[in-house]
Coordinates of C-alpha atoms and ligand atoms in Angstrom, one line a residue:
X673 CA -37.4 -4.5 -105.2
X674 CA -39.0 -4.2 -108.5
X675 CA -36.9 -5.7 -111.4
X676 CA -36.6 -2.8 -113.8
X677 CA -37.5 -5.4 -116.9
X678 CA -41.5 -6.0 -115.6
X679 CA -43.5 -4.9 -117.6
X680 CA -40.7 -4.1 -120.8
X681 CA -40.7 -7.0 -123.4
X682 CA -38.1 -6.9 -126.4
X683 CA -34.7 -6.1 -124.7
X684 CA -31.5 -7.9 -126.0
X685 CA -30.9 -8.8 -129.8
X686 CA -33.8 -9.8 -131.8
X687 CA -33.9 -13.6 -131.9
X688 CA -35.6 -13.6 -135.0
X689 CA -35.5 -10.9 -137.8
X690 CA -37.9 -8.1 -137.9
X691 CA -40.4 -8.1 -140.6
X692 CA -41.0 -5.3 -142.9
X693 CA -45.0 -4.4 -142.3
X694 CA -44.4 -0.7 -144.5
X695 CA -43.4 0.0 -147.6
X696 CA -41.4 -2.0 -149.6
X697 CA -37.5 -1.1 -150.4
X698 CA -38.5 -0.7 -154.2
X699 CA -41.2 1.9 -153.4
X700 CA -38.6 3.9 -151.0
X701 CA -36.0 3.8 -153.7
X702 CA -38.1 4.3 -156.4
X703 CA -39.5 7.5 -154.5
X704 CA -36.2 9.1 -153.2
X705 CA -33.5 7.5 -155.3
X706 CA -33.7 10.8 -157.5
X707 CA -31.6 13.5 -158.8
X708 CA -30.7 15.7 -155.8
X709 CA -30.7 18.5 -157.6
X710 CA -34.7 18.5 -158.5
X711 CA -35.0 18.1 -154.4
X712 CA -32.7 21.4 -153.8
X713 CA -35.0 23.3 -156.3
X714 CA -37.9 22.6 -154.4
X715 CA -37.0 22.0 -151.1
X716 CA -34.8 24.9 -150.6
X717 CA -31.0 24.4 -149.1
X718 CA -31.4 22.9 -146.7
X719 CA -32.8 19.2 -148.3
X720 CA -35.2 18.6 -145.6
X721 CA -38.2 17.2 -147.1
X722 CA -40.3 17.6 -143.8
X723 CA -42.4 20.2 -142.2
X724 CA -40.9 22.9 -140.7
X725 CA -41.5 24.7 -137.5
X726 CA -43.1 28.2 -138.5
X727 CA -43.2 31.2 -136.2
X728 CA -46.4 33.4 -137.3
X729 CA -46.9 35.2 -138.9
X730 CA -45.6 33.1 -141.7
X731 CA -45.3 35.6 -144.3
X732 CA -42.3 37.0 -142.0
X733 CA -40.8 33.6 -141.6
X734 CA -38.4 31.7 -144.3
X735 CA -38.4 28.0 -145.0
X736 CA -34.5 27.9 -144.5
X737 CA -35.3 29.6 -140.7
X738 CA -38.8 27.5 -139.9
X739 CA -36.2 24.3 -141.6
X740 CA -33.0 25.3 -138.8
X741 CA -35.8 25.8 -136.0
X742 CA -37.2 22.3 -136.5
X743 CA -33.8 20.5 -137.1
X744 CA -32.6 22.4 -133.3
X745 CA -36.0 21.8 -132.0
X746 CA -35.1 17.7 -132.1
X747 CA -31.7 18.2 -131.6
X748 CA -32.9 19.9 -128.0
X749 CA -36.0 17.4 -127.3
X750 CA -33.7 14.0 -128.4
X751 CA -31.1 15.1 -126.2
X752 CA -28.7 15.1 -129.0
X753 CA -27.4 18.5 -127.9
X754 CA -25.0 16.6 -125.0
X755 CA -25.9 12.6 -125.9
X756 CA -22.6 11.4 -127.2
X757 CA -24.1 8.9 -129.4
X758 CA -27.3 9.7 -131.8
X759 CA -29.1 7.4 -134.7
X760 CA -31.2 9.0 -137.0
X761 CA -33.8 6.4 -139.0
X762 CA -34.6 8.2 -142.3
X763 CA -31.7 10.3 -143.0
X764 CA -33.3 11.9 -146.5
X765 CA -30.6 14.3 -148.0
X766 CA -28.5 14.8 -144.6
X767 CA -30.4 17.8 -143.1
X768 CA -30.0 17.0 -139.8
X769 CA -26.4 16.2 -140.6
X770 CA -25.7 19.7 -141.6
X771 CA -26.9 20.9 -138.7
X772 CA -24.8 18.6 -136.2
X773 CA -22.0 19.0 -137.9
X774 CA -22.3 22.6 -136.6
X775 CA -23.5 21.9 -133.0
X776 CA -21.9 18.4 -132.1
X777 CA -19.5 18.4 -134.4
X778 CA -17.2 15.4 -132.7
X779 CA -20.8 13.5 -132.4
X780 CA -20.9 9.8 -133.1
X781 CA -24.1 10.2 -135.5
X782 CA -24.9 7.0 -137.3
X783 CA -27.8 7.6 -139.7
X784 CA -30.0 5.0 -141.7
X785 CA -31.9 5.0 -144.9
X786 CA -32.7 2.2 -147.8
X787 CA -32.0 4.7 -150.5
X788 CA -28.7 4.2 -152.0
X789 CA -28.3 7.6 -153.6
X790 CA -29.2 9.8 -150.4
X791 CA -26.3 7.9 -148.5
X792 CA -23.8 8.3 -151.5
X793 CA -24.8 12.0 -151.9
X794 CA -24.3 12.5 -147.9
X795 CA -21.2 10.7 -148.1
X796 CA -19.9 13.6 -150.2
X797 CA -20.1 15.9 -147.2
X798 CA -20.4 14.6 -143.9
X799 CA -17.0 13.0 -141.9
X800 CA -16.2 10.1 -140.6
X801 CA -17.8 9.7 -137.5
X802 CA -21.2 10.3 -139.4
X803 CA -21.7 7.1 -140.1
X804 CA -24.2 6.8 -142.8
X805 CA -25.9 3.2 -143.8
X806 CA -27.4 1.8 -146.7
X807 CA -30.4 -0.1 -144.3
X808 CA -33.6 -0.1 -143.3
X809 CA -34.0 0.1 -139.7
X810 CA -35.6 -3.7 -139.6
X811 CA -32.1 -4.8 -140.8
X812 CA -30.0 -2.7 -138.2
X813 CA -27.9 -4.3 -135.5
X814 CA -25.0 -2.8 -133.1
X815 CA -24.1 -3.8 -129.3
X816 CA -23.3 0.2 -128.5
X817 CA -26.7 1.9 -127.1
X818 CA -27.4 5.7 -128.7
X819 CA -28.2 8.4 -126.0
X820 CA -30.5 9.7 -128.6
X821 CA -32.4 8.7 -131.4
X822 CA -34.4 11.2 -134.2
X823 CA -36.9 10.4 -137.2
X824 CA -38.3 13.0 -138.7
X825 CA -40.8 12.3 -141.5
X826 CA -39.9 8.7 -141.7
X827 CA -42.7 7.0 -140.5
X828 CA -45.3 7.5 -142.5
X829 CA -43.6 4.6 -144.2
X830 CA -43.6 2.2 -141.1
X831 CA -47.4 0.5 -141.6
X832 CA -48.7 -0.8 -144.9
X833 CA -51.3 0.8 -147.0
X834 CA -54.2 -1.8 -146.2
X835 CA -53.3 -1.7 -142.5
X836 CA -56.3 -1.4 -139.8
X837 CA -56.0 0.3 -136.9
X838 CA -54.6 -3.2 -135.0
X839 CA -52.4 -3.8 -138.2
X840 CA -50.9 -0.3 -137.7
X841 CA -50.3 -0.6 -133.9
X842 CA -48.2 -3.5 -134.3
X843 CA -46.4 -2.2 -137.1
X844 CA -45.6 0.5 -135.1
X845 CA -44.7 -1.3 -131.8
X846 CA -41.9 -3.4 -134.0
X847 CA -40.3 -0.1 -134.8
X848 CA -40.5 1.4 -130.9
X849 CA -39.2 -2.3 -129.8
X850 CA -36.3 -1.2 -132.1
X851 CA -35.7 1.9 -130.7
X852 CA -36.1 0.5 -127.4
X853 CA -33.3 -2.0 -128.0
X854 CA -30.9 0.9 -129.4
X855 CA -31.6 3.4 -126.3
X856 CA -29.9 3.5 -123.1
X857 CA -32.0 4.1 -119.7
X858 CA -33.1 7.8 -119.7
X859 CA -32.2 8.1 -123.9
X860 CA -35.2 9.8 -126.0
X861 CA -36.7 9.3 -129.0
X862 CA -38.0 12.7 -131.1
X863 CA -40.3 11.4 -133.7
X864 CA -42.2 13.6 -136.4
X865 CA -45.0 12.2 -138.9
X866 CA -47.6 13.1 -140.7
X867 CA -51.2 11.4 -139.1
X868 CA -54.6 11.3 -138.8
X869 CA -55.5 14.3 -137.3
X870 CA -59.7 13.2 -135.0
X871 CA -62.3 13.6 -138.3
X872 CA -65.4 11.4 -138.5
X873 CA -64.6 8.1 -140.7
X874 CA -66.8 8.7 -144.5
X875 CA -65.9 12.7 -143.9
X876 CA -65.0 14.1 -147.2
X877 CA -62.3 15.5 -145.8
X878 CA -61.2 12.0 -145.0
X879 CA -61.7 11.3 -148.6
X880 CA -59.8 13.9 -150.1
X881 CA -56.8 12.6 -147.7
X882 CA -57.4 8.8 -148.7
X883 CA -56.2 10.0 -152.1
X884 CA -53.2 12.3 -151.1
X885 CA -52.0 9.9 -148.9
X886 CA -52.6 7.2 -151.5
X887 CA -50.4 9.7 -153.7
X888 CA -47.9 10.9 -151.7
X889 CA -46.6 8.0 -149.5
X890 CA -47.6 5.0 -151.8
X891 CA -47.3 1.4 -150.0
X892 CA -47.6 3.8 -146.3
X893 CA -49.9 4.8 -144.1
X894 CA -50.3 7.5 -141.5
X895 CA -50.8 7.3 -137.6
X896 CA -53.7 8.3 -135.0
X897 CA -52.0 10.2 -132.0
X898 CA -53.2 7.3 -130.1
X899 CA -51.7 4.4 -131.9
X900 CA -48.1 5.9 -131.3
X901 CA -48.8 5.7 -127.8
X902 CA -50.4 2.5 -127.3
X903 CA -47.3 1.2 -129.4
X904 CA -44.6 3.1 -127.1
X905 CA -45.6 2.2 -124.0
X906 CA -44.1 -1.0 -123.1
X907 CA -40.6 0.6 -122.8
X908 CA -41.5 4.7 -123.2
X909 CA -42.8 7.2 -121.2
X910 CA -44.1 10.3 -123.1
X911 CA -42.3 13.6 -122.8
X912 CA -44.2 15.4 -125.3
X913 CA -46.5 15.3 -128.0
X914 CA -48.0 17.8 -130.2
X915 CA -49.8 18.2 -133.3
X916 CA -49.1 21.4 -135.8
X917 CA -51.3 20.7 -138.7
X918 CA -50.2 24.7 -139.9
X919 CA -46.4 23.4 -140.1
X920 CA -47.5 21.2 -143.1
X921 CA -49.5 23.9 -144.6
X922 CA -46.9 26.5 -144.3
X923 CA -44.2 24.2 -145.4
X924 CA -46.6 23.1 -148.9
X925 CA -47.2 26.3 -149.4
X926 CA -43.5 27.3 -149.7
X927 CA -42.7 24.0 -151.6
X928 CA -45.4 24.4 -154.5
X929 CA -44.2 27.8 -154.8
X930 CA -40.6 26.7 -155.0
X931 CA -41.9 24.0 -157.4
X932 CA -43.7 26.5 -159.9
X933 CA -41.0 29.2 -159.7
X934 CA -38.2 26.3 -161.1
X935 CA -40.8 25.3 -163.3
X936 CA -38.9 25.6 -166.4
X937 CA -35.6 24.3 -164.8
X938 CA -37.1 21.8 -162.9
X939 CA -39.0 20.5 -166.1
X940 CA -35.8 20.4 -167.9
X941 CA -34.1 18.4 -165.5
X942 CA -36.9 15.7 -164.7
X943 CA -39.3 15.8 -167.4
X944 CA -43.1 17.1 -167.2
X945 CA -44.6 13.7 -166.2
X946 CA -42.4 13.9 -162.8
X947 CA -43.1 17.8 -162.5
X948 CA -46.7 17.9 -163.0
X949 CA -46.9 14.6 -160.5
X950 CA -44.8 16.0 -158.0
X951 CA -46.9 19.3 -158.2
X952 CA -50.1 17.4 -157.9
X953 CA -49.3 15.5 -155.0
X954 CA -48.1 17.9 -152.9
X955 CA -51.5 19.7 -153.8
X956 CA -53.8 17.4 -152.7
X957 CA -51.8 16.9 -149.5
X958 CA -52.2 20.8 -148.9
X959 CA -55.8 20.1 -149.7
X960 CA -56.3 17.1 -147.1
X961 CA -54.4 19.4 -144.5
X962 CA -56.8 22.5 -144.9
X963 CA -59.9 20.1 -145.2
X964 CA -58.5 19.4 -141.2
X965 CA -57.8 15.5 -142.0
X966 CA -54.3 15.3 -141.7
X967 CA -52.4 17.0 -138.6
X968 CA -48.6 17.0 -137.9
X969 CA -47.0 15.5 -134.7
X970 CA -44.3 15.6 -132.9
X971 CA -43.4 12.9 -130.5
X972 CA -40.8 12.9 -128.0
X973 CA -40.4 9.7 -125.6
X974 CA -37.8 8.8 -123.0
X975 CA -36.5 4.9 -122.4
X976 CA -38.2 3.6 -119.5
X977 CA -36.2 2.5 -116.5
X978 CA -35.1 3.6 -113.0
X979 CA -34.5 7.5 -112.8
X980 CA -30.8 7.7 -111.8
X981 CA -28.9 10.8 -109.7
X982 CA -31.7 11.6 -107.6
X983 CA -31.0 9.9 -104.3
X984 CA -33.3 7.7 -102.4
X985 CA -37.2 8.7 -100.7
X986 CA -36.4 10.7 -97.7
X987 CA -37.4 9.0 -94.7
X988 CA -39.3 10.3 -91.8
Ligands
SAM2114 C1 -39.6 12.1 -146.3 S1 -37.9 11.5 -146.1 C2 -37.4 12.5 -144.7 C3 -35.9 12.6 -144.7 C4 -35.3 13.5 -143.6 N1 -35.5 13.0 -142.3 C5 -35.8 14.9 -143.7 O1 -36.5 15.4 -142.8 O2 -35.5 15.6 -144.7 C6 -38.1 9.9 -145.4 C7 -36.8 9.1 -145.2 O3 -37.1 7.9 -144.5 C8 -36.4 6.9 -145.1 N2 -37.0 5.6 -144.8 C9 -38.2 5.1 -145.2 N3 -38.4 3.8 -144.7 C10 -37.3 3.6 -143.9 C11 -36.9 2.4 -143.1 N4 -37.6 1.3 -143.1 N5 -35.7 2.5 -142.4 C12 -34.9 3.6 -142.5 N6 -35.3 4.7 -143.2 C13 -36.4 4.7 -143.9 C14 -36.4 7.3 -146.6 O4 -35.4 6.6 -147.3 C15 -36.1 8.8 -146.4 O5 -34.7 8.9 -146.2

């Protein structure tokens, strides 16, 4: 009989500990470790600073709707509709929180991030059995496997900035090794990050997202579709995988908007250096998306392993 294990390296604890190939803890802090209120001007209500998933046309749809539709649509693909156990790496301002709290509310959640101030703001709101840590993933041990794991817009900051395609591939395997080790048999993993969507290397379009990406995710680095895969497969099989580079347009659109009508608040509050860098960022990004450089994804993998409940191969 096959042994379940061939062919599935990295099970059991970690014997030694995982590196950090992304960015560094300083960078994340220094990026998200910011008043929430500036977030909730520009982000909307919901704090999810992440693409949403649109329906078209856009001008019909709302950020707060296209926000809810994305948070359900990895709630559905993770399986953390009926899991009973569900880790989220990169828990930002607690969107996905929210939104359990209304469909699993009895949930065992426990949710990571290295910014101090995101866990202390989602510690105001969210119960007891949302457990929220103060950790990068890398650091993060428990014995108790999650049905479900979700990361949405967390990657990005995975692989270093000077990475190689190689560079990034192992980067990436570390953090699916990880995942593997907190899944049970049969438990999925919904990822979403910002990539590389196919352009020619020396494009200009490629140019104009060298510097966005240089911008906007400082010390990171973005994935090809393929590098995901090839990193995943030692323990996943893929369920689904898409990319929706209009997501990210739709969703900067709606943020620079949100940025210039708070202007004057938002100035107030943060100062015009921060403003005028946050606005410029997020334009170049838009930029590098319409240029057809960067593209959206959405990855959903299941833990690999014997498929239980359905009986043996008929015989005869
Ligand atoms: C762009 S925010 C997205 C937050 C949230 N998922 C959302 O959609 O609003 C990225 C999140 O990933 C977290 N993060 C970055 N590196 C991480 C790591 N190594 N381990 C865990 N979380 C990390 C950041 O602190 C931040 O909370």
């Amino acid at each position: 009989m096959a042994d379940s294990r061939m062919n599935d390296p990295g099970l059991g604890t970690p014997t030694a500990p995982i590196p950090n190939l992304g960015a560094s803890k300083a960078s994340i802090q220094a990026h998200y470790d910011r008043e929430p209120l500036f977030y909730e001007r520009f982000l909307g209500p919901s704090l999810a600073y992440s693409a949403a998933i649109w329906n078209e046309p856009a001008n019909r749809d709302t950020l707060e709707a296209a926000q809810l539709r994305k948070l359900d649509w990895h709630i559905d693909m993770s399986g953390a509709d009926s899991g009973r156990r569900v880790l989220e790496v990169g828990l930002g301002w607690g969107s996905l929180i929210k939104r359990l709290m209304v469909r699993r509310p009895g949930l065992e959640y426990v949710g990571l991030t290295p910014a101090d101030n995101q866990v202390q703001y989602v510690r105001s709101f969210a119960p007891e059995n949302f457990v929220t840590e103060i950790s990068a993933w890398q650091d993060y041990q428990t014995n108790r496997p999650f049905d479900a794991i979700v990361s949405i817009g967390a990657m990005e900051h995975f692989a270093g900035k000077t990475m190689d395609r190689n560079g990034r591939i192992e980067a990436y395997r570390l953090f699916f090794e990880f995942c593997a080790r907190m899944l049970r048999v049969g438990g999925r993993a919904s990822i979403q990050v910002n990539g590389w969507a196919n352009i020619a290397p020396g494009s200009e379009a490629r140019h104009i997202a060298e510097s966005g990406i240089d911008r906007f995710w400082n010390e990171g680095n973005l994935p090809h579709a393929s590098e995901m895969l090839l990193a995943s497969e030692p323990w996943f099989n893929l369920i689904h995988l898409e990319g929706k580079q209009r997501d990210y347009i739709y969703t900067l659109r709606a943020w620079i908007r949100n940025l210039r009508r708070h202007e004057t608040d938002l100035v107030a509050l943060v100062g015009s250096e921060m403003f005028n860098d946050y606005l410029h960022n997020l334009t170049v990004c838009l930029e590098a998306y319409v240029a057809g450089a960067l593209t959206l994804y959405r990855l959903v993998i299941e833990r690999k392993g014997p498929v239980a409940g359905l009986g043996s191969v008929p015989k005869g």
